[in-house]
Coordinates of C-alpha atoms in Angstrom, one line a residue:
M1 CA 143.9 58.3 248.8
V2 CA 147.2 57.5 247.0
I3 CA 150.4 58.5 248.9
L4 CA 153.4 59.1 246.7
S5 CA 156.7 57.6 247.9
E6 CA 160.2 58.6 246.7
K7 CA 160.7 54.9 246.1
D8 CA 157.9 54.7 243.6
Y9 CA 159.1 54.4 240.0
L10 CA 158.1 56.4 236.9
D11 CA 158.5 56.4 233.2
V12 CA 157.6 59.2 230.7
K13 CA 156.4 59.1 227.1
L14 CA 155.6 61.9 224.7
A15 CA 152.0 61.9 223.4
S16 CA 152.7 64.7 221.0
L17 CA 155.4 66.4 219.0
I18 CA 156.7 69.5 220.9
A19 CA 158.1 72.3 218.8
D20 CA 160.4 75.1 219.8
Y21 CA 157.7 77.7 219.6
D22 CA 155.7 75.7 222.2
K23 CA 158.3 76.8 224.8
E24 CA 157.3 80.4 224.2
T25 CA 153.6 79.5 224.4
L26 CA 154.2 77.7 227.7
A27 CA 156.2 80.6 229.2
N28 CA 153.8 83.4 228.1
L29 CA 150.3 81.8 228.3
Y30 CA 150.5 78.7 230.5
Q31 CA 153.0 79.8 233.2
P32 CA 150.7 82.5 234.7
I33 CA 148.1 79.8 235.2
I34 CA 150.2 76.8 236.4
G35 CA 153.1 78.6 238.0
Y36 CA 156.9 78.3 237.6
A37 CA 157.1 75.0 239.6
S38 CA 154.7 73.2 237.2
L39 CA 156.6 74.5 234.2
A40 CA 159.9 73.2 235.7
V41 CA 158.3 69.8 236.2
Y42 CA 157.0 69.8 232.6
F43 CA 160.4 70.6 231.0
T44 CA 162.1 68.1 233.4
L45 CA 159.7 65.3 232.3
V46 CA 160.3 66.2 228.7
A47 CA 164.0 65.9 229.2
E48 CA 163.5 62.6 231.0
V49 CA 162.1 61.1 227.8
K50 CA 165.6 61.2 226.2
N51 CA 167.3 60.2 229.5
Q52 CA 165.2 57.0 229.5
A53 CA 167.1 55.8 226.5
V54 CA 169.9 55.0 229.0
T55 CA 167.8 54.2 232.1
S56 CA 164.3 53.1 231.3
V57 CA 162.8 53.6 234.7
I58 CA 163.9 55.9 237.6
S59 CA 162.5 56.6 241.1
H60 CA 160.6 59.7 242.1
G61 CA 163.4 60.3 244.6
Q62 CA 165.9 60.7 241.7
L63 CA 163.5 63.1 239.9
L64 CA 162.8 65.1 243.1
N65 CA 166.6 65.4 243.8
R66 CA 167.0 66.9 240.3
L67 CA 164.1 69.3 240.8
Q68 CA 165.1 70.1 244.4
M69 CA 161.4 69.8 245.2
A70 CA 159.4 68.2 248.0
P71 CA 156.9 65.4 247.2
G72 CA 153.9 67.6 248.2
D73 CA 155.1 70.5 245.9
F74 CA 155.7 68.0 243.1
I75 CA 152.2 66.6 243.4
T76 CA 150.6 70.1 243.4
A77 CA 152.7 71.0 240.3
R78 CA 151.7 67.7 238.6
K79 CA 148.0 68.3 239.2
R80 CA 148.2 71.7 237.8
L81 CA 149.7 70.3 234.6
E82 CA 147.0 67.6 234.5
G83 CA 144.3 70.3 235.0
V84 CA 145.3 72.2 231.9
G85 CA 145.7 69.1 229.7
L86 CA 149.6 69.1 229.5
L87 CA 150.0 65.8 231.4
R88 CA 148.1 62.5 232.0
T89 CA 149.1 60.2 234.9
Y90 CA 148.5 56.5 235.1
L91 CA 149.3 54.4 238.1
E92 CA 150.3 50.7 237.8
E93 CA 150.7 48.5 240.8
K94 CA 152.5 45.1 240.6
N95 CA 153.7 43.0 243.6
N96 CA 153.6 46.0 246.0
V97 CA 155.6 48.1 243.5
K98 CA 154.1 51.3 242.1
I99 CA 155.0 52.7 238.7
Y100 CA 153.6 56.1 237.6
H101 CA 153.3 56.4 233.8
Y102 CA 153.4 60.1 232.7
Q103 CA 152.1 61.0 229.2
I104 CA 153.1 64.5 228.0
F105 CA 151.0 66.6 225.6
A106 CA 151.9 69.7 223.7
P107 CA 150.3 73.0 224.7
K108 CA 147.4 74.3 222.6
T109 CA 148.4 76.7 219.8
P110 CA 147.9 80.4 220.7
Y111 CA 144.8 80.4 218.4
K112 CA 143.2 77.5 220.3
F113 CA 144.3 78.8 223.7
F114 CA 142.5 82.2 223.2
D115 CA 139.5 80.4 221.8
D116 CA 139.3 78.2 225.0
T117 CA 137.1 80.0 227.5
L118 CA 138.6 78.2 230.5
L119 CA 142.2 78.8 229.6
F120 CA 141.8 82.4 228.5
G121 CA 139.6 83.2 231.5
M122 CA 142.2 81.8 233.8
L123 CA 144.9 83.9 232.1
I124 CA 142.8 87.0 232.6
K125 CA 142.3 86.0 236.3
A126 CA 146.0 85.5 236.7
V127 CA 147.5 88.6 235.0
G128 CA 144.5 90.9 234.5
D129 CA 142.7 92.2 231.4
V130 CA 145.5 94.5 230.2
D131 CA 148.3 91.9 230.1
A132 CA 146.1 89.1 228.9
N133 CA 145.0 91.2 225.9
R134 CA 148.6 92.3 225.4
F135 CA 149.6 88.6 225.0
K136 CA 146.6 88.2 222.6
M137 CA 148.0 91.0 220.4
I138 CA 151.5 89.4 220.4
Y139 CA 150.0 86.4 218.7
H140 CA 147.7 88.3 216.4
F141 CA 148.3 87.6 212.7
T142 CA 147.1 90.1 210.1
N143 CA 146.1 88.6 206.8
E144 CA 147.8 90.6 204.0
E145 CA 145.6 91.6 201.2
E146 CA 146.2 89.6 198.0
Q147 CA 148.1 91.7 195.5
G148 CA 147.5 90.8 191.9
K149 CA 146.4 87.4 190.5
D150 CA 147.4 84.1 192.2
I151 CA 149.4 82.1 189.6
S152 CA 150.8 79.5 192.0
S153 CA 151.0 76.0 190.7
S154 CA 148.9 73.2 192.1
F155 CA 150.2 69.8 193.3
I156 CA 148.4 68.0 190.5
D157 CA 149.9 70.3 187.8
V158 CA 153.5 69.8 189.1
Y159 CA 153.6 66.1 190.0
Q160 CA 150.8 64.6 187.9
P161 CA 150.3 61.7 190.3
N162 CA 148.9 58.4 189.0
F163 CA 146.6 57.3 191.9
D164 CA 146.5 53.7 190.5
D165 CA 150.1 53.4 191.4
P166 CA 150.7 50.8 194.2
S167 CA 152.7 53.4 196.2
F168 CA 149.5 55.3 196.9
M169 CA 147.6 52.1 197.9
K170 CA 150.4 51.4 200.5
A171 CA 150.0 54.9 201.8
L172 CA 146.3 54.5 202.5
G173 CA 146.9 52.6 205.8
S174 CA 146.9 54.5 209.1
T175 CA 150.3 55.6 210.4
D176 CA 151.8 55.1 213.8
A177 CA 153.9 58.2 213.6
I178 CA 153.5 60.6 216.5
G179 CA 151.6 63.8 215.7
R180 CA 150.6 67.0 217.5
R181 CA 148.1 66.3 220.3
S182 CA 146.9 68.7 223.0
G183 CA 145.5 67.1 226.1
K184 CA 141.9 67.5 226.8
I185 CA 140.9 69.4 229.9
N186 CA 138.7 67.2 232.0
S187 CA 135.3 68.5 232.9
E188 CA 132.8 66.7 235.1
F189 CA 129.9 68.2 233.1
N190 CA 129.1 66.2 230.0
Y191 CA 127.8 68.8 227.4
D192 CA 126.8 66.1 224.9
L193 CA 124.6 64.4 227.5
F194 CA 123.1 67.7 228.5
F195 CA 122.1 68.8 225.0
S196 CA 120.9 65.3 224.1
Q197 CA 118.5 65.3 227.0
L198 CA 117.5 68.9 226.3
S199 CA 116.6 68.0 222.7
Q200 CA 114.3 65.2 223.9
I201 CA 112.3 67.4 226.2
S202 CA 112.3 70.7 224.3
Q203 CA 112.9 72.5 221.0
I204 CA 115.9 74.5 222.5
K205 CA 119.0 74.4 220.3
E206 CA 122.6 74.5 221.3
D207 CA 123.2 77.9 219.7
A208 CA 120.7 79.5 222.1
F209 CA 123.3 79.4 224.8
T210 CA 126.4 81.5 225.1
K211 CA 129.7 80.1 226.5
K212 CA 129.0 82.2 229.7
D213 CA 125.6 80.6 230.0
M214 CA 127.1 77.1 229.8
K215 CA 129.9 77.8 232.3
E216 CA 127.3 79.1 234.8
I217 CA 125.1 76.0 234.3
E218 CA 128.1 73.8 234.7
R219 CA 129.2 75.6 237.9
L220 CA 125.7 75.4 239.5
S221 CA 125.4 71.7 238.6
A222 CA 128.7 70.9 240.2
L223 CA 127.9 73.0 243.3
N224 CA 124.6 71.2 243.8
G225 CA 125.4 67.7 242.7
I226 CA 123.0 67.9 239.7
S227 CA 123.3 65.4 236.8
E228 CA 123.3 66.5 233.2
E229 CA 119.7 65.1 232.7
E230 CA 118.4 66.9 235.8
A231 CA 120.2 70.1 234.7
A232 CA 118.6 69.9 231.2
S233 CA 115.1 69.5 232.7
A234 CA 115.6 72.5 235.1
V235 CA 117.1 74.7 232.4
A236 CA 114.1 73.9 230.0
S237 CA 111.7 75.0 232.7
V238 CA 113.3 78.4 233.2
F239 CA 114.2 79.1 229.6
D240 CA 112.6 82.2 228.0
A241 CA 112.7 81.9 224.3
Y242 CA 111.6 85.5 223.7
A243 CA 114.6 87.0 225.6
S244 CA 117.7 88.1 223.9
K245 CA 120.7 85.8 223.6
G246 CA 122.6 85.7 226.9
K247 CA 119.4 86.3 228.8
H248 CA 117.4 83.2 227.9
V249 CA 118.1 81.5 231.2
D250 CA 116.8 82.9 234.5
F251 CA 119.7 81.9 236.7
E252 CA 118.0 83.1 239.9
K253 CA 115.2 80.6 239.3
L254 CA 117.6 77.9 238.1
T255 CA 119.7 78.3 241.3
K256 CA 116.6 77.8 243.4
L257 CA 115.6 74.7 241.4
F258 CA 119.0 73.1 241.7
Q259 CA 119.1 73.8 245.5
E260 CA 115.7 72.1 245.9
Q261 CA 116.9 68.9 244.3
T262 CA 118.8 66.3 246.3
D263 CA 120.3 62.9 245.5
Y264 CA 118.3 61.0 248.2
S265 CA 119.2 57.6 246.8
Y266 CA 122.9 58.2 247.7
L267 CA 121.9 59.4 251.2
L268 CA 119.7 56.4 251.9
N269 CA 122.5 54.1 250.8
K270 CA 124.9 56.0 253.0
R271 CA 122.7 55.6 256.1
I272 CA 122.4 51.9 255.5
N273 CA 126.1 51.3 255.1
R274 CA 127.3 53.7 257.8
S275 CA 129.6 52.0 260.2
K276 CA 128.7 52.1 263.9
N277 CA 132.3 52.6 264.9
T278 CA 132.9 56.2 264.2
N279 CA 135.9 56.8 266.4
S280 CA 138.7 59.0 264.9
G281 CA 141.5 57.3 263.0
T282 CA 143.3 57.1 259.7
S283 CA 140.5 55.2 258.0
D284 CA 137.9 57.8 259.2
L285 CA 140.1 60.6 258.1
A286 CA 140.4 59.1 254.6
R287 CA 136.6 58.5 254.4
K288 CA 135.8 62.0 255.5
I289 CA 138.3 63.6 253.1
N290 CA 137.0 61.4 250.3
L291 CA 133.5 62.6 251.0
M292 CA 134.7 66.3 250.9
E293 CA 136.6 65.6 247.6
T294 CA 133.9 63.8 245.8
R295 CA 130.5 65.3 246.9
S296 CA 129.0 68.6 246.0
P297 CA 128.7 71.1 248.8
K298 CA 124.9 70.8 248.9
T299 CA 125.1 67.0 249.1
Y300 CA 127.8 67.2 251.8
L301 CA 125.7 69.6 253.8
T302 CA 122.8 67.2 253.5
I303 CA 124.9 64.3 254.7
L304 CA 126.0 66.4 257.8
Q305 CA 122.3 67.0 258.5
N306 CA 121.5 63.3 258.4
G307 CA 119.6 63.6 255.1
S308 CA 117.5 66.7 255.8
Q309 CA 117.3 69.5 253.2
P310 CA 119.8 72.3 253.9
A311 CA 118.4 75.7 254.7
S312 CA 118.2 78.2 251.8
S313 CA 120.4 80.7 253.7
D314 CA 123.1 78.0 254.1
L315 CA 123.0 77.2 250.4
K316 CA 123.3 80.9 249.5
I317 CA 126.5 81.0 251.6
V318 CA 127.8 78.0 249.7
D319 CA 126.9 79.6 246.4
D320 CA 128.6 82.8 247.3
L321 CA 131.8 81.0 248.3
S322 CA 131.8 79.5 244.8
K323 CA 130.8 82.6 242.9
K324 CA 132.8 85.3 244.9
F325 CA 135.9 83.4 245.8
R326 CA 136.0 80.8 243.0
L327 CA 136.7 78.1 245.5
P328 CA 136.6 74.5 244.2
N329 CA 133.9 72.2 245.8
P330 CA 136.4 70.2 248.0
V331 CA 137.6 73.5 249.5
I332 CA 134.1 74.7 250.1
N333 CA 133.3 71.5 251.9
A334 CA 136.3 71.9 254.1
V335 CA 135.1 75.5 255.0
V336 CA 131.6 74.3 255.8
D337 CA 132.9 71.4 257.9
F338 CA 135.4 73.5 259.8
V339 CA 132.9 76.3 260.6
L340 CA 130.1 73.9 261.7
T341 CA 132.6 71.9 263.9
T342 CA 134.2 75.0 265.5
N343 CA 131.1 77.2 265.7
N344 CA 128.5 75.1 267.5
N345 CA 126.9 73.8 264.3
V346 CA 126.1 77.3 263.1
L347 CA 127.1 78.2 259.5
S348 CA 128.2 81.8 260.1
R349 CA 128.3 83.8 256.8
S350 CA 131.0 86.2 258.1
L351 CA 133.2 83.3 259.4
C352 CA 132.7 81.4 256.1
E353 CA 133.6 84.4 254.0
K354 CA 136.6 85.3 256.2
I355 CA 138.0 81.7 255.9
G356 CA 137.0 81.5 252.2
G357 CA 138.9 84.7 251.4
S358 CA 142.0 83.4 253.1
L359 CA 141.9 80.0 251.3
A360 CA 141.4 81.8 248.0
R361 CA 144.5 84.0 248.6
E362 CA 146.5 80.8 249.5
G363 CA 145.4 79.2 246.3
C364 CA 144.0 76.1 248.0
E365 CA 142.5 73.7 245.5
T366 CA 142.0 70.5 247.4
T367 CA 140.6 69.4 250.8
I368 CA 144.1 68.6 252.0
D369 CA 145.3 72.1 251.0
A370 CA 142.5 73.7 253.0
M371 CA 142.9 71.4 256.0
N372 CA 146.7 72.1 256.2
Y373 CA 146.1 75.8 256.0
L374 CA 143.4 75.7 258.7
K375 CA 145.7 73.6 260.8
K376 CA 148.4 76.2 260.7
V377 CA 146.1 79.1 261.4
S378 CA 144.1 77.3 264.1
R379 CA 147.1 76.2 266.1
S380 CA 148.8 79.6 265.7
N381 CA 145.7 81.3 267.1
R382 CA 145.6 78.9 270.1
K383 CA 149.2 79.7 271.0
K384 CA 148.3 83.4 271.1
E385 CA 145.4 82.9 273.6
A386 CA 146.5 84.1 277.0
P387 CA 145.0 82.6 280.2
V388 CA 142.4 84.8 282.1
M389 CA 144.0 86.2 285.3
E390 CA 142.5 87.9 288.4
V391 CA 144.0 89.4 291.5
K392 CA 143.1 87.7 294.8
D393 CA 144.8 88.3 298.1
E394 CA 147.5 90.2 296.3
K395 CA 148.4 87.1 294.4
V396 CA 147.9 86.4 290.7
V397 CA 145.7 83.4 290.2
E398 CA 144.9 81.7 286.9
V399 CA 141.1 81.2 286.5
K400 CA 140.1 78.2 284.4
E401 CA 136.9 78.7 282.5
E402 CA 134.5 75.9 282.9
K403 CA 133.3 74.8 279.5
P404 CA 129.9 73.3 279.1
K405 CA 130.1 69.6 278.7
K406 CA 129.0 68.2 275.4
A407 CA 129.1 65.0 273.5
K408 CA 132.4 64.4 271.7
P409 CA 132.0 64.9 267.9
K410 CA 132.5 61.8 265.8
L411 CA 135.4 63.5 264.0
N412 CA 136.6 66.8 265.3
W413 CA 139.1 69.0 263.6
D414 CA 141.9 68.6 266.1
E415 CA 141.9 64.9 265.6
L416 CA 141.7 65.3 261.8
L417 CA 144.6 67.7 261.8
D418 CA 146.7 65.4 264.0
D419 CA 146.0 62.6 261.6
I420 CA 147.2 64.7 258.7
D421 CA 150.5 65.1 260.4
D422 CA 150.8 61.3 260.7
D423 CA 149.6 60.4 257.2
D424 CA 151.1 63.0 254.9
G425 CA 154.1 61.0 253.7
G426 CA 156.6 63.4 255.3
E427 CA 155.9 66.3 252.9
N428 CA 152.2 66.3 252.3
G429 CA 152.8 63.8 249.6
K430 CA 149.2 63.1 248.5
A431 CA 149.2 61.8 245.0

């Protein structure tokens, strides 16, 4: 876990030419997805490129003062930019000095934006069908019908170039001039690897799948910790070649197959290397958060159960948290961990869905986001709890409930939440 300090330095470079019309694209199409804070960070970093002609490197404290933004809010905004391919971040550490190198990319053109299922889908989710399609119509270009015969001159006719001229030979070399580049949106699922494996074990072609099919395969793979090779094998086994396009894959069977597969090699390694000292502390907090951030919900559930296969009913709850509330895997893991810890190791569907709905409304995207929200709600509820009172000999006496004694959990949520207060860099500054 990297914690951002206001003393950490930064420099900014443009990875692409950014035109005036890009500002309109950012305001209309990207802002509903990333939010106004991320847009402010983007334009401020673009402006900083020119500023660095005077001062090559500045601190994050200077940048945050200009933005009037807390470190935690800056990091959230930065991650949103990274997620849609507008920014890449590189961290360099030398002699205990950290330098963040920010690389800025141009937004996609409207044509490529609307052709991107992820971006257009997120826009629809943010503003609804009506407004999303209204924006699409704004950028709609109607090709005018040709009127008459095209008599335009060609380049060859006008300039009659001699390609043996040395000037053209010199121009053959690659140029270092900056061009227009849109950042690639990172996806954990490698489509090339999936289709490569699929072609080796079947005759199924890429065009047999719709974009919706592939997004659901990707979602189920991430949710269950399934590799591209395993996904290809499972998809091939449930593929119906005689069904119409969009219905070739039986997703009900595929979900069950994915849920039955578990990465036991990782679990075995985890058991062997598990530390005997599991008392709460900063290092334990970091390890637990790292597990929730990096493991699929099914794998995380399996780890909590010491390697045993999760119940199908528990996996259905996890699948619904992903499908209904569109929660990222780290947030789902936080929900599962919180409910099991506070509900006597019972994964209650109603409790999971109640918490999941709240986290979705809060826009939580990381384990830290979820834990901070649950910390606020959990402590607020405890303050509202009134002691049980009874009347005895005309005096009001407080009755203390005797709670059943049980073994102290290795890492309970109270301790984890307290550790977050100590380790958040002052303003939840997790980089």
